[in-house]
Structures are given as C-alpha cells and as structure tokens.
Steps between C-alpha positions, in 0.01 A plus 500: 500500500160594361511201265614272782211614715250431224639154425608362837200617704220438254250223589631157407851624431697288749703338219604821326876498454773752427496369142134601477586845628783536250264408215244750630763773500656384173845500649764251602468335840862601560393863482254445784767323706720808477246676724369206704714194577201266521122482488462527877687832516284635218182392680623667819559825310151482348349438844692792647354719230147371560517538877644851463184588306288336772680703765439826314129418477476420871684818598259701285200320657630577850558865412152534349345358818705717735275683744213256444358283782721205588259243356502681165879507496520124564233417246651710221848367563398133494275542199788664314731219614259230387444664164876530441571141607230379264644713220849349525369145543610457861303179540697327226828647620437392860463138396838508327510560127621178341560341840779745585514504881758779504274721290210427732705607803609814317137592431408435864780732614390776265133472603608514865717808447263692273160408651499317833743728681290798395184324619662427838604864537150614407346285773762615752411858413132425558585345836699808600200715407282287726258399222581127513387282787683189374881466502648632173711183472184288494333715235817489292511120512131471413537733204816326381334159520192626318706649217708186452199271514285708265767509232551123500140384535214449256274735695553804275384300200211335684368832628592682178658777704813698425791517742383847602150368579636217711737725690225752564292225662804377693581845634139557601498170687829568676418856601126483556424133562261269321223500762260791493327643803120456511338765287815582305451602140576230248523711187873554541465872562533475877787313667506386861765326703488132585285400797771418753398458868668741737632395838185643661282296264693185592449563869127538448489182299690273739431668832239384754 
C-alpha cells in the first residue's frame, strides 16, 4: 500500500499500472491480486489509509483548540484540513486520477465524511453558543465552496501561498468580513467584524 500510494498518487502518474507496481515491489502481479482483486480496490484501500491519517490530524487539531475562542477553533481546524488535503494531493484526486469517475466520487465522499461534516458541526456549535450571526448552513456552504475552488484553481500558484495561507484568509473573510470599519488597524493584529447595516441603520437611511 505504501508503494501504491507513492506510485499512483505522484504527480503525472495517471498511467501507472499494476504491472508498474509489481515491478516496483519486485513481485508477481498475481501476488498483488491475492490481496486486491483490481487496481480500483487497491486505490480505495490506499485512500482509506490516507483519509484515516487526515482524520487523526483533524481530531488532534480540534482537541488542541478545545477551550479556545470559537474563531480560533474554526481557523485551526480549517488550516489543518487544508494542509492535510494538500499533503495527500486532494486537488489531483478530486479531478479523477486517470479519468476515473468512480474514484473521484469516492474521494468526494471521503472528504465530505472526514472534513465537511465536521465543519458543519463546528458552525452549528458556534450558532448554539450565539457567536454566529449568520446561519451555520450558509457558512458551511461558503467554506465548502471556497475549499473546493481553491484546490482546483491556479490562485495558490499565482499568489505563491500555501493551502494553509489561503484557508487562513478565507476563514478571516468568512468570520470577520473583508470590509474594515473606518479607523480599523490594517496591520493584521486587530480584527473587526464586517460593516453590516443593522435594521436601525436601514431605517435611518431610507426613512423620511
């Protein structure tokens, strides 16, 4: 499985075959087939192993942030998630290694189970605590869309940012907004919420 992970998920390895794996391991292909009936089942086993490692990292990140302010918990979780997804090559897997639609769906299911469901629960927890003004479902969809878009776009390369950097900026935008109040510090040390008109402000603006 370690050899399969190195070969099948390395950059530019879409055409790697079971024959290539057998040569790498210096064993007969029939020996591999005794454990895995086909390449797809082997890939699924490798992915299970990789996502199990991702899950352990995310659980550890959540435990380390326990007791911290909600914004810190969200930020640390998503940064850990982005770092892990980058490590296992999630962008390449999400597009379907070798054009395998079934593999792509499998990866989507694992990302949903390991990451997105935990993100949704985190936002629901924040809503229960009364620290979120927006619906947790909306924040979950925004975060999900941002993750998926960031890992399939050229933006990380154009900005020369890591996945963790991009997710940190995304989390800040989602939780704090991109518009600063007049006089707000711009050195990154002070964070303020987005300037969103309240109902009273609206009445003043449109009233007689």
